[in-house]
Short mmCIF file of C-alpha atoms in Angstrom, two decimals:
data_model
loop_
_atom_site.label_atom_id
_atom_site.label_comp_id
_atom_site.label_asym_id
_atom_site.label_seq_id
_atom_site.Cartn_x
_atom_site.Cartn_y
_atom_site.Cartn_z
CA MET A 1424 25.89 -15.12 -26.10
CA ALA A 1425 23.89 -17.37 -28.40
CA GLY A 1426 20.34 -18.40 -27.76
CA GLY A 1427 18.44 -15.13 -28.07
CA PRO A 1428 17.03 -12.69 -25.53
CA LYS A 1429 15.40 -15.31 -23.32
CA SER A 1430 18.58 -17.35 -22.75
CA LEU A 1431 20.55 -14.16 -22.09
CA LEU A 1432 17.91 -13.01 -19.64
CA THR A 1433 18.14 -16.39 -17.88
CA ALA A 1434 21.92 -16.06 -17.62
CA CYS A 1435 21.57 -12.54 -16.22
CA ILE A 1436 19.15 -13.73 -13.54
CA ILE A 1437 21.49 -16.55 -12.48
CA PHE A 1438 24.51 -14.25 -12.43
CA LEU A 1439 22.78 -11.51 -10.44
CA ARG A 1440 21.61 -14.00 -7.81
CA VAL A 1441 25.21 -15.07 -7.27
CA ALA A 1442 26.53 -11.51 -7.34
CA GLU A 1443 23.87 -10.21 -4.93
CA ALA A 1444 24.83 -12.89 -2.41
CA ASN A 1445 28.50 -11.87 -2.65
CA ARG A 1446 28.46 -8.08 -2.73
CA GLN A 1447 31.72 -6.38 -1.78
CA LYS A 1448 30.97 -3.41 0.52
CA GLY A 1449 27.58 -3.03 -1.14
CA PHE A 1450 28.91 -2.92 -4.71
CA ILE A 1451 29.00 -5.38 -7.62
CA CYS A 1452 31.55 -5.45 -10.43
CA CYS A 1453 29.98 -5.20 -13.87
CA PRO A 1454 31.25 -7.97 -16.22
CA CYS A 1455 29.75 -6.52 -19.41
CA ASN A 1456 31.79 -6.09 -22.59
CA LYS A 1457 32.30 -2.39 -21.81
CA CYS A 1458 33.01 -2.34 -18.06
CA LYS A 1459 34.91 -5.68 -17.90
CA ASN A 1460 34.85 -5.81 -14.09
CA GLN A 1461 36.60 -2.42 -13.91
CA LYS A 1462 33.51 -0.54 -12.71
CA GLU A 1463 31.30 -1.20 -9.70
CA TYR A 1464 27.64 -0.36 -9.18
CA SER A 1465 25.38 -0.50 -6.17
CA ALA A 1466 22.22 -1.10 -8.24
CA SER A 1467 21.99 -4.59 -9.73
CA ARG A 1468 19.45 -3.29 -12.24
CA THR A 1469 22.17 -1.16 -13.87
CA ILE A 1470 24.33 -4.24 -14.32
CA ASN A 1471 21.36 -6.14 -15.72
CA PHE A 1472 20.85 -3.41 -18.33
CA HIS A 1473 24.54 -3.50 -19.28
CA LEU A 1474 24.61 -7.27 -19.64
CA PHE A 1475 21.46 -7.46 -21.72
CA GLU A 1476 22.61 -4.64 -23.99
CA LEU A 1477 26.34 -5.44 -24.29
CA GLY A 1478 26.63 -9.08 -23.22
CA PHE A 1479 29.19 -10.71 -20.91
CA MET A 1480 32.90 -10.02 -21.36
CA PRO A 1481 34.71 -12.84 -23.24
CA SER A 1482 36.16 -15.82 -21.36
CA TYR A 1483 34.55 -14.84 -18.06
CA ASN A 1484 33.23 -18.32 -17.33
CA CYS A 1485 34.30 -18.56 -13.70
CA TRP A 1486 32.82 -15.61 -11.81
CA THR A 1487 35.85 -15.10 -9.57
CA SER A 1488 35.10 -11.40 -9.03
CA HIS A 1489 31.62 -12.23 -7.81
CA GLY A 1490 32.24 -15.04 -5.33
CA GLU A 1491 30.95 -17.84 -7.50
CA GLN A 1492 31.91 -20.40 -4.87
CA GLY A 1493 29.65 -18.66 -2.35
CA VAL A 1494 26.39 -19.82 -3.93
CA GLU A 1495 25.97 -23.03 -5.87
CA MET A 1496 23.23 -22.65 -8.46
CA GLU A 1497 22.12 -24.58 -11.47
CA GLU A 1498 20.26 -23.28 -14.49
CA ASP A 1499 17.21 -25.38 -13.72
CA GLU A 1500 16.74 -23.44 -10.45
CA VAL A 1501 15.34 -20.51 -12.41
CA GLU A 1502 11.63 -21.06 -12.77
CA ASP A 1503 9.97 -20.32 -16.07
CA ASP A 1504 7.37 -18.26 -14.23
CA ASN A 1505 10.06 -15.73 -13.37
CA ILE A 1506 11.10 -15.27 -17.01
CA PRO A 1507 8.60 -13.27 -19.06
CA ASP A 1508 8.29 -13.64 -22.79
CA PHE A 1509 10.68 -10.84 -23.62
CA ASP A 1510 9.80 -10.97 -27.31
CA GLN A 1511 6.37 -9.68 -26.36
CA TYR A 1512 7.89 -6.40 -25.20
CA SER A 1513 10.82 -6.04 -27.57
CA GLY A 1514 8.79 -4.08 -30.09
CA PHE A 1515 6.17 -2.59 -27.80
CA GLU A 1516 3.02 -4.58 -28.36
CA GLY A 1517 0.52 -2.66 -30.44
CA ASN A 1518 3.05 -0.22 -31.96
CA GLN A 1519 1.64 0.28 -35.43
CA THR A 1520 4.72 2.07 -36.75
CA GLY A 1521 6.92 -1.01 -36.30
CA GLU A 1522 9.77 1.22 -35.11
CA LYS A 1523 11.66 0.68 -31.88
CA LYS A 1524 11.65 3.50 -29.36
CA MET A 1525 15.12 4.71 -28.43
CA ASP A 1526 16.25 6.87 -25.53
CA ALA A 1527 18.70 9.78 -25.69
CA ASP A 1528 21.69 7.38 -25.73
CA GLY A 1529 20.29 5.31 -28.57
CA ASN A 1530 19.31 2.41 -26.30
CA ASP A 1531 16.17 0.42 -26.92
CA VAL A 1532 13.49 1.53 -24.45
CA ALA A 1533 11.95 -1.93 -24.72
CA ASP A 1534 14.85 -3.32 -22.67
CA ASP A 1535 13.89 -1.10 -19.75
CA LEU A 1536 10.20 -1.88 -20.09
CA GLY A 1537 10.85 -5.61 -20.22
CA GLN A 1538 12.96 -5.34 -17.08
CA MET A 1539 10.19 -3.43 -15.31
CA LEU A 1540 7.64 -6.10 -16.17
CA GLN A 1541 10.05 -8.84 -15.11
CA ASP A 1542 10.64 -7.20 -11.73
CA ALA A 1543 6.91 -6.81 -11.22
CA LYS A 1544 6.30 -10.47 -12.06
CA GLU A 1545 8.96 -11.66 -9.60
CA ASP A 1546 7.25 -9.67 -6.83
CA CYS A 1547 3.81 -11.14 -7.51
CA GLU A 1548 3.76 -13.42 -4.48
CA SER A 1549 0.61 -11.82 -3.10
CA GLU A 1550 -2.75 -10.74 -4.41
CA LYS A 1551 -1.68 -7.12 -4.05
CA GLY A 1552 1.41 -7.73 -6.18
CA ALA A 1553 -0.65 -9.48 -8.84
CA HIS A 1554 -3.02 -6.52 -8.93
CA LYS A 1555 -0.09 -4.14 -9.46
CA LEU A 1556 1.19 -6.26 -12.34
CA ASP A 1557 -2.26 -6.34 -13.93
CA LYS A 1558 -2.35 -2.54 -13.70
CA MET A 1559 1.09 -2.26 -15.29
CA LEU A 1560 0.11 -4.58 -18.14
CA GLU A 1561 -3.09 -2.60 -18.62
CA ASP A 1562 -1.05 0.62 -18.90
CA HIS A 1563 1.24 -1.16 -21.37
CA ARG A 1564 -1.75 -1.88 -23.63
CA THR A 1565 -3.53 1.48 -23.15
CA SER A 1566 -3.12 4.00 -25.96
CA LEU A 1567 -1.71 7.37 -24.96
CA TYR A 1568 -4.86 9.07 -26.22
CA PRO A 1569 -7.99 7.95 -28.10
CA GLY A 1570 -7.26 7.23 -31.75
CA CYS A 1571 -3.46 7.30 -31.33
CA GLU A 1572 -2.27 6.12 -34.75
CA GLN A 1573 1.44 6.15 -33.82
CA GLY A 1574 0.93 3.27 -31.40
CA HIS A 1575 2.19 5.18 -28.36
CA LYS A 1576 1.23 3.54 -25.07
CA LYS A 1577 0.73 5.01 -21.61
CA LEU A 1578 3.47 2.98 -19.90
CA ASP A 1579 6.26 3.24 -22.48
CA THR A 1580 5.67 6.97 -23.01
CA THR A 1581 5.87 7.57 -19.25
CA LEU A 1582 9.10 5.58 -19.16
CA GLU A 1583 10.53 7.69 -21.98
CA PHE A 1584 9.74 10.90 -20.08
CA LEU A 1585 11.42 9.56 -16.93
CA GLN A 1586 14.52 8.61 -18.92
CA TRP A 1587 14.62 12.04 -20.52
CA LYS A 1588 14.29 13.71 -17.12
CA ALA A 1589 17.11 11.62 -15.65
CA LYS A 1590 19.31 12.25 -18.68
CA ASN A 1591 18.79 16.01 -18.90
CA SER A 1592 18.43 17.06 -15.27
CA ASN A 1593 21.82 18.79 -15.41
CA ILE A 1594 21.80 19.79 -19.07
CA LEU A 1595 22.42 23.48 -18.27
CA PRO A 1596 25.29 24.94 -16.21
CA GLU A 1597 24.76 26.69 -12.89
CA GLY A 1598 23.51 30.25 -13.13
CA ASN A 1599 21.22 29.58 -16.10
CA LYS A 1600 18.06 31.64 -16.38
CA LEU A 1601 15.65 28.81 -17.20
CA PRO A 1602 12.72 28.86 -14.72
CA GLU A 1603 12.83 26.06 -12.16
CA THR A 1604 9.09 25.71 -11.56
CA THR A 1605 5.93 25.66 -13.66
CA TYR A 1606 4.70 28.72 -11.78
CA GLU A 1607 7.78 30.73 -12.78
CA ALA A 1608 7.50 29.52 -16.37
CA LYS A 1609 3.88 30.67 -16.59
CA LYS A 1610 4.83 34.10 -15.23
CA ILE A 1611 7.40 34.48 -18.00
CA VAL A 1612 5.10 33.24 -20.77
CA CYS A 1613 2.12 35.30 -19.57
CA PRO A 1614 3.33 38.25 -17.47
CA LEU A 1615 0.27 40.43 -18.11
CA GLY A 1616 -1.98 38.83 -15.55
CA LEU A 1617 -5.02 40.71 -14.35
CA GLU A 1618 -5.22 41.87 -10.77
CA VAL A 1619 -7.03 39.79 -8.18
CA GLN A 1620 -7.56 40.60 -4.51
CA LYS A 1621 -8.03 37.98 -1.79
CA ILE A 1622 -10.04 39.26 1.16
CA HIS A 1623 -10.49 37.26 4.37
CA ALA A 1624 -14.13 36.72 5.29
CA CYS A 1625 -16.10 35.50 8.27
CA PRO A 1626 -16.83 31.76 7.83
CA ASN A 1627 -20.51 32.56 8.48
CA ASP A 1628 -20.53 35.39 5.89
CA CYS A 1629 -21.08 38.11 8.49
CA ILE A 1630 -18.29 40.51 7.52
CA LEU A 1631 -15.22 41.03 5.33
CA TYR A 1632 -11.98 41.68 7.17
CA ARG A 1633 -11.13 44.91 5.33
CA GLY A 1634 -11.14 48.59 6.14
CA GLU A 1635 -9.93 50.24 9.32
CA GLU A 1636 -12.81 48.82 11.34
CA TYR A 1637 -12.35 45.10 10.62
CA LYS A 1638 -8.95 44.36 9.03
CA ASN A 1639 -7.07 43.81 12.34
CA LEU A 1640 -9.76 41.83 14.19
CA GLU A 1641 -9.09 38.26 15.36
CA ALA A 1642 -12.76 37.23 15.43
CA CYS A 1643 -16.04 38.28 13.89
CA PRO A 1644 -17.81 40.91 16.05
CA VAL A 1645 -21.17 39.41 15.07
CA CYS A 1646 -20.84 35.63 15.55
CA LYS A 1647 -17.46 35.57 17.39
CA ALA A 1648 -15.99 33.06 14.90
CA LEU A 1649 -12.22 33.27 14.36
CA TRP A 1650 -11.05 34.40 10.93
CA TYR A 1651 -8.45 31.61 10.80
CA LYS A 1652 -8.51 27.83 11.15
CA ILE A 1653 -7.37 26.11 14.35
CA ARG A 1654 -4.83 23.37 13.60
CA ARG A 1655 -5.40 20.53 16.00
CA ASP A 1656 -2.05 19.00 15.09
CA ASP A 1657 -0.28 22.14 16.32
CA PRO A 1658 -0.34 22.20 20.17
CA GLY A 1659 1.33 25.60 20.27
CA GLU A 1660 -1.54 27.28 18.46
CA VAL A 1661 -4.15 25.59 20.66
CA ASP A 1662 -2.33 27.04 23.68
CA GLY A 1663 -2.46 30.49 22.15
CA GLN A 1664 1.12 30.52 20.83
CA LEU A 1665 1.39 31.17 17.11
CA THR A 1666 3.90 28.72 15.64
CA LYS A 1667 2.71 28.42 12.05
CA LYS A 1668 1.29 30.70 9.42
CA ARG A 1669 -2.42 31.06 9.96
CA ILE A 1670 -4.79 29.77 7.30
CA PRO A 1671 -7.95 31.86 6.74
CA ALA A 1672 -11.22 30.07 7.35
CA LYS A 1673 -12.80 31.70 4.31
CA VAL A 1674 -11.47 33.83 1.46
CA MET A 1675 -13.33 35.99 -1.03
CA TRP A 1676 -11.70 36.51 -4.41
CA TYR A 1677 -12.36 39.97 -5.83
CA PHE A 1678 -11.65 40.67 -9.49
CA PRO A 1679 -11.56 44.46 -10.12
CA ILE A 1680 -13.69 45.26 -13.15
CA ILE A 1681 -11.92 48.41 -14.38
CA PRO A 1682 -8.62 46.75 -15.50
CA ARG A 1683 -10.62 44.10 -17.33
CA LEU A 1684 -12.77 46.64 -19.15
CA ARG A 1685 -9.67 48.65 -19.99
CA ARG A 1686 -7.99 45.64 -21.58
CA LEU A 1687 -11.19 44.58 -23.37
CA PHE A 1688 -11.75 47.94 -25.05
CA ARG A 1689 -8.09 48.53 -25.85
CA ASN A 1690 -8.79 46.51 -28.98
CA LYS A 1691 -10.85 48.64 -31.36
CA GLY A 1692 -12.53 45.52 -32.71
CA ASN A 1693 -14.29 45.02 -29.36
CA VAL A 1694 -15.68 48.56 -29.17
#
């Protein structure tokens, strides 16, 4: 489609308004050059991405698959305020390298960022919405870290990470041994952790709940304070019926000194 990104964006907005009003069982046919009305999507944003990247399929002037007769619209109904200056975001403002950022599929990340900013602008009917847009624009201009010479920005870098996560969430087959959590990953990278003991204590520092004399007590024998917290949102525990795991009112962390000294002096250079 001739006319540049702005005219194509205008056409996409007009088309999606018509298509949204004439969804078929919650889905919309995608008329891009690749799908050619053979694929349906529930998210209009996906179709918007396809159209802006691939353009409309040839000779699809009458939107018969999208109920064109259902909504009569003219081009002048699209207000200029709802169409951002897409050129401002096509190269990521402030990118000193002059290179476009691409995702794992080779698509220009600027398309996604421009769509995000457009959606935010269309929702700015209230002061709260305007504040959110200002915050998004601020993140778009904020360098990823002080003195970032590559021109990376906070917003576009975050978007890249989200795209990578969505693309690679199922990169490995089932049964793989890659840790699923950060905690598990740290245990693999650093398995030689030093011992630490957590000992429940009286909230008023009267006693430690350890040893045969105190370890099984429910309350401090000195001040009568319970060793655990009472959850007021748990009626069963208030009535004396334990329904959740008890949380200690106070915990003392004890780091045994002998294992630490042993590791320290294992290296002859520290002796």
